[in-house]
Short mmCIF file of C-alpha atoms in Angstrom, two decimals:
data_model
loop_
_atom_site.label_atom_id
_atom_site.label_comp_id
_atom_site.label_asym_id
_atom_site.label_seq_id
_atom_site.Cartn_x
_atom_site.Cartn_y
_atom_site.Cartn_z
CA MET A 1 -115.07 -93.63 -51.52
CA SER A 2 -114.56 -95.14 -54.97
CA VAL A 3 -113.39 -98.65 -55.74
CA PRO A 4 -110.02 -99.45 -57.36
CA THR A 5 -110.21 -99.37 -61.15
CA ARG A 6 -108.02 -100.90 -63.86
CA LEU A 7 -107.58 -99.12 -67.18
CA GLN A 8 -105.81 -100.59 -70.22
CA PHE A 9 -104.63 -98.78 -73.35
CA ASP A 10 -102.77 -99.90 -76.47
CA VAL A 11 -100.17 -97.65 -78.09
CA PRO A 12 -100.94 -96.76 -81.73
CA ALA A 13 -98.05 -96.35 -84.14
CA SER A 14 -98.85 -92.64 -84.51
CA GLU A 15 -98.00 -91.98 -80.86
CA ALA A 16 -94.92 -94.18 -80.46
CA GLY A 17 -91.85 -92.48 -79.02
CA GLU A 18 -93.77 -90.31 -76.57
CA ARG A 19 -92.97 -90.26 -72.87
CA LEU A 20 -95.16 -92.60 -70.85
CA ASP A 21 -96.46 -89.87 -68.52
CA GLN A 22 -97.38 -87.57 -71.41
CA PHE A 23 -99.08 -90.42 -73.27
CA LEU A 24 -101.25 -91.24 -70.24
CA VAL A 25 -102.20 -87.63 -69.58
CA GLY A 26 -103.67 -87.57 -73.08
CA LEU A 27 -105.59 -90.79 -72.50
CA VAL A 28 -106.98 -89.92 -69.09
CA PRO A 29 -107.42 -86.14 -69.24
CA ALA A 30 -109.02 -85.99 -65.78
CA HIS A 31 -105.60 -86.83 -64.29
CA SER A 32 -102.91 -84.18 -64.04
CA ARG A 33 -99.40 -85.05 -65.14
CA SER A 34 -98.19 -85.03 -61.53
CA GLN A 35 -100.94 -87.52 -60.59
CA ILE A 36 -99.90 -89.79 -63.46
CA GLN A 37 -96.26 -89.57 -62.38
CA ARG A 38 -97.26 -90.55 -58.84
CA LEU A 39 -99.12 -93.62 -60.12
CA ILE A 40 -96.03 -94.62 -62.15
CA LYS A 41 -93.71 -94.07 -59.18
CA ASP A 42 -95.97 -96.15 -56.95
CA GLY A 43 -95.75 -99.10 -59.37
CA LEU A 44 -99.38 -98.85 -60.47
CA VAL A 45 -98.54 -98.58 -64.17
CA ARG A 46 -97.30 -101.64 -66.10
CA LEU A 47 -96.04 -101.62 -69.65
CA GLY A 48 -95.45 -104.58 -71.95
CA PRO A 49 -96.43 -106.24 -75.24
CA ARG A 50 -100.10 -106.69 -76.07
CA PRO A 51 -101.64 -110.08 -75.20
CA ALA A 52 -102.04 -112.53 -78.06
CA PRO A 53 -105.59 -112.80 -79.47
CA GLY A 54 -107.75 -114.86 -77.11
CA ALA A 55 -105.24 -114.70 -74.26
CA PRO A 56 -106.19 -113.32 -70.82
CA PRO A 57 -105.64 -109.55 -70.48
CA ASP A 58 -102.68 -110.06 -68.11
CA ALA A 59 -100.90 -112.50 -70.45
CA ARG A 60 -98.72 -109.79 -71.96
CA GLY A 61 -95.30 -111.33 -71.80
CA GLU A 62 -92.39 -109.75 -69.99
CA SER A 63 -93.05 -106.20 -68.81
CA ARG A 64 -90.62 -103.34 -69.29
CA PRO A 65 -89.82 -100.98 -66.42
CA ALA A 66 -92.43 -98.23 -66.29
CA ARG A 67 -90.90 -94.85 -65.54
CA SER A 68 -92.27 -91.42 -66.38
CA HIS A 69 -89.60 -90.84 -69.03
CA THR A 70 -89.96 -94.30 -70.64
CA LEU A 71 -90.77 -93.96 -74.33
CA VAL A 72 -93.79 -95.97 -75.45
CA ARG A 73 -93.57 -98.28 -78.47
CA PRO A 74 -96.15 -99.38 -81.03
CA GLY A 75 -97.64 -102.64 -79.83
CA ASP A 76 -97.23 -101.76 -76.15
CA SER A 77 -100.12 -102.39 -73.80
CA ILE A 78 -100.30 -100.15 -70.75
CA VAL A 79 -102.22 -101.15 -67.64
CA VAL A 80 -103.01 -98.48 -65.04
CA ASP A 81 -104.36 -99.51 -61.65
CA VAL A 82 -106.12 -96.50 -60.19
CA PRO A 83 -106.48 -96.88 -56.41
CA ALA A 84 -109.62 -96.05 -54.50
CA THR A 85 -110.01 -92.34 -53.92
CA ALA A 86 -111.54 -90.38 -51.11
CA ASP A 87 -114.81 -88.56 -51.53
CA ALA A 88 -114.62 -85.42 -53.59
CA THR A 89 -113.44 -82.41 -51.61
CA PRO A 90 -114.99 -79.48 -53.55
CA LEU A 91 -118.07 -78.09 -51.85
CA PRO A 92 -121.49 -78.53 -53.48
CA GLN A 93 -122.88 -75.21 -54.68
CA PRO A 94 -126.45 -74.50 -55.86
CA LEU A 95 -125.31 -73.15 -59.22
CA ALA A 96 -127.60 -73.18 -62.24
CA ILE A 97 -126.68 -75.84 -64.80
CA ASP A 98 -128.55 -77.18 -67.82
CA ILE A 99 -128.94 -80.95 -67.40
CA VAL A 100 -129.87 -82.39 -70.79
CA TYR A 101 -130.04 -86.06 -69.77
CA GLU A 102 -129.51 -88.15 -66.64
CA ASP A 103 -129.74 -91.81 -65.68
CA PRO A 104 -128.06 -93.97 -63.00
CA ASP A 105 -124.80 -94.08 -64.99
CA ILE A 106 -124.26 -90.71 -66.66
CA VAL A 107 -125.37 -87.12 -66.83
CA VAL A 108 -125.13 -84.93 -69.93
CA VAL A 109 -124.92 -81.20 -69.37
CA ASN A 110 -125.00 -78.15 -71.63
CA LYS A 111 -122.18 -76.10 -70.08
CA SER A 112 -122.50 -72.35 -70.18
CA ALA A 113 -119.63 -70.17 -71.38
CA GLY A 114 -117.58 -68.68 -68.58
CA MET A 115 -117.94 -71.71 -66.30
CA VAL A 116 -114.72 -73.58 -65.48
CA VAL A 117 -115.15 -77.36 -65.55
CA HIS A 118 -113.31 -78.30 -62.35
CA PRO A 119 -111.56 -76.57 -59.45
CA ALA A 120 -108.02 -75.45 -60.18
CA ALA A 121 -105.67 -72.67 -59.21
CA GLY A 122 -107.66 -69.47 -59.16
CA HIS A 123 -110.99 -71.29 -59.52
CA ALA A 124 -111.69 -73.07 -56.25
CA GLU A 125 -115.44 -72.45 -56.48
CA GLY A 126 -118.13 -71.74 -59.03
CA THR A 127 -117.14 -74.63 -61.30
CA LEU A 128 -119.20 -77.26 -63.05
CA VAL A 129 -117.95 -79.81 -60.52
CA ASN A 130 -119.25 -77.68 -57.63
CA ALA A 131 -122.63 -77.48 -59.35
CA LEU A 132 -122.74 -81.22 -60.13
CA LEU A 133 -121.96 -82.11 -56.53
CA HIS A 134 -125.05 -80.15 -55.51
CA HIS A 135 -127.32 -81.78 -58.09
CA ILE A 136 -125.90 -85.34 -58.05
CA ASP A 137 -125.11 -87.45 -55.00
CA ASP A 138 -122.99 -90.23 -56.51
CA LEU A 139 -120.33 -88.83 -58.84
CA SER A 140 -117.38 -90.97 -59.91
CA GLY A 141 -114.18 -90.52 -57.90
CA ILE A 142 -111.84 -91.76 -60.61
CA GLY A 143 -111.14 -88.27 -61.87
CA GLY A 144 -109.42 -87.35 -58.62
CA GLU A 145 -110.68 -85.47 -55.60
CA ARG A 146 -111.00 -82.19 -57.48
CA ARG A 147 -112.43 -83.64 -60.71
CA PRO A 148 -115.10 -86.21 -59.78
CA GLY A 149 -116.89 -87.69 -62.77
CA ILE A 150 -115.09 -85.57 -65.37
CA VAL A 151 -114.25 -87.58 -68.50
CA HIS A 152 -113.48 -84.72 -70.89
CA ARG A 153 -113.42 -80.94 -70.75
CA LEU A 154 -114.45 -77.79 -72.53
CA ASP A 155 -112.51 -74.55 -72.32
CA ARG A 156 -113.88 -71.92 -69.98
CA GLY A 157 -115.02 -69.76 -72.89
CA THR A 158 -116.62 -72.64 -74.81
CA SER A 159 -120.25 -73.58 -74.29
CA GLY A 160 -121.96 -76.85 -75.07
CA LEU A 161 -122.36 -80.53 -74.37
CA MET A 162 -120.35 -82.65 -71.94
CA VAL A 163 -120.94 -86.16 -70.58
CA VAL A 164 -120.11 -86.84 -66.92
CA ALA A 165 -119.76 -90.29 -65.32
CA LYS A 166 -121.73 -91.00 -62.15
CA HIS A 167 -119.61 -93.99 -61.07
CA ASP A 168 -116.21 -95.51 -61.77
CA ALA A 169 -117.30 -98.24 -64.21
CA ALA A 170 -119.05 -95.66 -66.40
CA HIS A 171 -115.99 -93.41 -66.17
CA ALA A 172 -113.65 -96.19 -67.31
CA GLU A 173 -115.83 -97.14 -70.30
CA LEU A 174 -116.35 -93.55 -71.42
CA SER A 175 -112.60 -92.90 -71.11
CA ARG A 176 -112.00 -95.91 -73.35
CA GLN A 177 -114.43 -94.59 -75.96
CA PHE A 178 -112.72 -91.20 -75.97
CA HIS A 179 -109.30 -92.84 -76.27
CA ASP A 180 -110.41 -95.15 -79.09
CA ARG A 181 -111.99 -92.20 -80.94
CA GLU A 182 -115.46 -93.68 -80.80
CA VAL A 183 -117.05 -90.47 -79.50
CA ASP A 184 -118.43 -88.12 -82.15
CA LYS A 185 -118.17 -84.41 -81.28
CA GLU A 186 -119.32 -81.58 -83.52
CA TYR A 187 -118.88 -77.87 -82.85
CA VAL A 188 -120.33 -74.71 -84.39
CA VAL A 189 -117.63 -72.10 -84.89
CA LEU A 190 -117.32 -68.73 -86.60
CA VAL A 191 -113.94 -68.04 -88.21
CA TRP A 192 -112.31 -65.24 -90.16
CA GLY A 193 -112.15 -65.66 -93.92
CA VAL A 194 -113.41 -68.37 -96.23
CA VAL A 195 -113.05 -72.04 -95.27
CA GLN A 196 -114.55 -74.69 -97.53
CA SER A 197 -116.65 -77.62 -96.38
CA GLY A 198 -114.64 -80.84 -96.48
CA ARG A 199 -111.42 -79.20 -95.29
CA ARG A 200 -109.35 -81.61 -93.17
CA ILE A 201 -106.63 -80.40 -90.83
CA ASP A 202 -104.20 -83.11 -89.73
CA ALA A 203 -101.53 -81.51 -87.54
CA PRO A 204 -100.11 -82.73 -84.19
CA ILE A 205 -100.63 -80.38 -81.24
CA GLY A 206 -98.36 -79.75 -78.27
CA ARG A 207 -97.45 -77.06 -75.75
CA ASP A 208 -96.18 -73.86 -77.34
CA PRO A 209 -92.45 -73.64 -76.51
CA VAL A 210 -92.58 -69.86 -75.97
CA HIS A 211 -96.09 -69.06 -74.68
CA ARG A 212 -96.86 -71.70 -72.06
CA LEU A 213 -100.56 -70.81 -71.90
CA LYS A 214 -100.95 -71.69 -75.58
CA MET A 215 -100.88 -74.88 -77.59
CA SER A 216 -99.27 -75.05 -81.01
CA ALA A 217 -99.31 -77.07 -84.23
CA ARG A 218 -95.54 -76.48 -84.44
CA ALA A 219 -94.53 -77.86 -81.04
CA ARG A 220 -91.52 -80.19 -80.84
CA ARG A 221 -93.43 -82.63 -78.65
CA ALA A 222 -96.91 -83.06 -80.00
CA ARG A 223 -99.81 -85.51 -80.18
CA SER A 224 -101.78 -86.41 -83.30
CA ALA A 225 -104.95 -84.41 -83.93
CA VAL A 226 -107.44 -84.26 -86.79
CA THR A 227 -110.14 -81.63 -87.36
CA ARG A 228 -112.73 -81.85 -90.17
CA VAL A 229 -115.02 -79.14 -91.52
CA THR A 230 -118.34 -80.85 -92.23
CA ARG A 231 -120.44 -77.81 -93.22
CA ALA A 232 -119.70 -74.21 -94.11
CA GLU A 233 -121.83 -71.10 -94.57
CA HIS A 234 -119.88 -68.27 -96.15
CA LEU A 235 -120.75 -64.81 -94.93
CA ARG A 236 -118.91 -61.71 -96.05
CA GLY A 237 -115.52 -61.82 -94.30
CA VAL A 238 -116.29 -64.79 -92.04
CA SER A 239 -117.46 -68.41 -92.27
CA LEU A 240 -119.87 -70.26 -90.00
CA LEU A 241 -118.55 -73.82 -89.75
CA HIS A 242 -119.60 -77.16 -88.35
CA VAL A 243 -116.42 -78.87 -87.23
CA ALA A 244 -115.98 -82.51 -86.15
CA ILE A 245 -113.12 -83.86 -84.05
CA ALA A 246 -112.30 -87.42 -83.04
CA THR A 247 -109.31 -86.44 -80.94
CA GLY A 248 -109.74 -83.95 -78.10
CA ARG A 249 -106.43 -82.16 -77.67
CA THR A 250 -106.31 -79.02 -75.57
CA HIS A 251 -107.56 -76.03 -77.63
CA GLN A 252 -107.58 -78.29 -80.70
CA ILE A 253 -110.14 -76.48 -82.86
CA ARG A 254 -108.78 -73.05 -81.93
CA VAL A 255 -105.18 -74.10 -82.68
CA HIS A 256 -105.94 -75.86 -85.96
CA LEU A 257 -108.08 -73.07 -87.40
CA SER A 258 -105.54 -70.45 -86.38
CA ALA A 259 -102.75 -72.55 -87.94
CA ILE A 260 -104.44 -72.44 -91.37
CA GLY A 261 -104.98 -68.68 -91.14
CA HIS A 262 -108.64 -68.69 -90.07
CA PRO A 263 -108.75 -68.12 -86.29
CA VAL A 264 -111.97 -68.36 -84.31
CA VAL A 265 -113.72 -65.00 -84.16
CA GLY A 266 -113.34 -63.52 -80.66
CA ASP A 267 -110.43 -65.78 -79.67
CA ARG A 268 -107.88 -63.40 -78.14
CA LEU A 269 -105.33 -66.12 -77.40
CA TYR A 270 -105.03 -67.33 -81.00
CA GLY A 271 -105.40 -64.11 -82.97
CA GLY A 272 -109.16 -64.05 -83.49
CA THR A 273 -109.89 -60.43 -82.50
CA ARG A 274 -109.96 -57.34 -84.73
CA ARG A 275 -109.77 -53.71 -83.58
CA ARG A 276 -111.59 -52.18 -86.55
CA LEU A 277 -114.68 -53.76 -88.02
CA PRO A 278 -116.44 -52.71 -91.22
CA GLY A 279 -120.15 -51.98 -91.01
CA HIS A 280 -121.24 -55.38 -92.26
CA LEU A 281 -119.27 -57.04 -89.42
CA ARG A 282 -120.08 -54.61 -86.60
CA ALA A 283 -122.22 -57.22 -84.80
CA LEU A 284 -119.00 -59.08 -83.97
CA ALA A 285 -118.08 -56.28 -81.54
CA ARG A 286 -120.67 -57.76 -79.14
CA LEU A 287 -118.69 -60.97 -78.75
CA GLU A 288 -117.19 -61.41 -75.29
CA ARG A 289 -115.69 -64.86 -75.92
CA PRO A 290 -114.62 -67.13 -78.78
CA PHE A 291 -117.52 -68.04 -81.07
CA LEU A 292 -117.27 -71.76 -80.32
CA HIS A 293 -120.04 -74.10 -79.17
CA ALA A 294 -120.11 -77.90 -78.69
CA ALA A 295 -123.37 -78.52 -80.52
CA ARG A 296 -123.53 -82.30 -80.87
CA LEU A 297 -122.23 -85.24 -78.82
CA SER A 298 -122.66 -88.91 -79.69
CA PHE A 299 -121.38 -91.98 -77.80
CA ARG A 300 -122.47 -95.42 -76.63
CA HIS A 301 -124.08 -95.76 -73.24
CA PRO A 302 -121.39 -97.16 -70.91
CA ASP A 303 -123.70 -99.85 -69.54
CA ALA A 304 -126.46 -100.54 -72.06
CA GLY A 305 -124.27 -100.02 -75.12
CA ARG A 306 -126.96 -98.19 -77.10
CA LEU A 307 -125.94 -95.21 -79.20
CA LEU A 308 -126.87 -91.88 -77.64
CA GLU A 309 -126.85 -88.55 -79.47
CA PHE A 310 -127.48 -85.11 -78.01
CA THR A 311 -127.69 -81.67 -79.58
CA ALA A 312 -127.62 -78.20 -78.07
CA PRO A 313 -128.64 -75.05 -79.97
CA LEU A 314 -126.46 -71.96 -80.04
CA PRO A 315 -126.73 -70.08 -76.73
CA ASP A 316 -128.35 -66.65 -76.73
CA ASP A 317 -125.10 -64.66 -76.79
CA LEU A 318 -123.83 -66.39 -79.95
CA GLN A 319 -127.23 -66.50 -81.65
CA THR A 320 -127.69 -62.76 -81.06
CA VAL A 321 -124.31 -62.04 -82.67
CA LEU A 322 -125.10 -64.31 -85.64
CA ASP A 323 -128.54 -62.76 -86.17
CA GLY A 324 -127.03 -59.28 -86.04
CA LEU A 325 -124.27 -60.30 -88.44
CA ARG A 326 -126.75 -61.61 -91.01
CA ARG A 327 -128.96 -58.54 -90.63
CA ASP A 328 -126.04 -56.13 -91.08
CA GLN A 329 -124.83 -58.02 -94.13
CA ARG A 330 -128.30 -57.88 -95.71
CA SER A 331 -128.50 -54.15 -95.05
CA ALA A 332 -125.05 -53.58 -96.56
CA ALA A 333 -125.99 -55.57 -99.66
CA GLU A 334 -129.27 -53.68 -100.11
CA GLY A 335 -127.70 -50.26 -99.49
#
């Protein structure tokens, strides 16, 4: 059983005018929209002006009614009281996971591609949460019964680094860091075409109005998102990029790169597959998922405050494709 937890968020000008429930889903991604709406309905979400500097956190002036459809304003301060939750219900499973770091507060894992992060429809077992419950006895309950300890997520087809909270205080502090864009995340990604280092993509992301499984940079209701290309290696027909994101919108890197005409190689959902490949790109036919890997993760320890940084090399499936791609391109150039 977890203890009740209070979370507080300020509304930036860039996100004013959004519905309260949608705003909170973005801030606390471990909560579904229906869970957020239940908290609002139960009176556990309060919305009002920010406290004056030096004033107690609750000295926010007169609160406005908090309803799911209430539009947030710049300068609003939102307080969410998350009640105690029951112990996590997913069953522990002795699944293999790569634990990079662990202490009494957090665990950092290198998630394998193909593993779903938490139980959901169609994925009741075999998830990272099931594996964590086997390896760790004291996961945070703040993420909900089906998502204990989960602060952020990676897509099923994406490999790489994730931090997981082992108790509620760590979960709250890590959530704050993600919300305040203090977490540094860098991905290695292979895309079609030539993309230059230094490219910055600033385009809000929301649910695609036609294809509900997709996100879009042209959605009517969207949240701010920025993606930066920090390094680029140009191969013939494709580019190997290092990409940094401060925001963590659903499918952000895949959506942004597709929006500028350079989809992630192997990404079926966003146009990253090709039926016919020339000889110098034939190694790409071995890809069974998007070429996307969370290679670096940096944040401050939720208790000690020290800066932590973790790196994870490309997994074997992506490294094999990259090695084959370079080899084929050398052979084509020599022939």
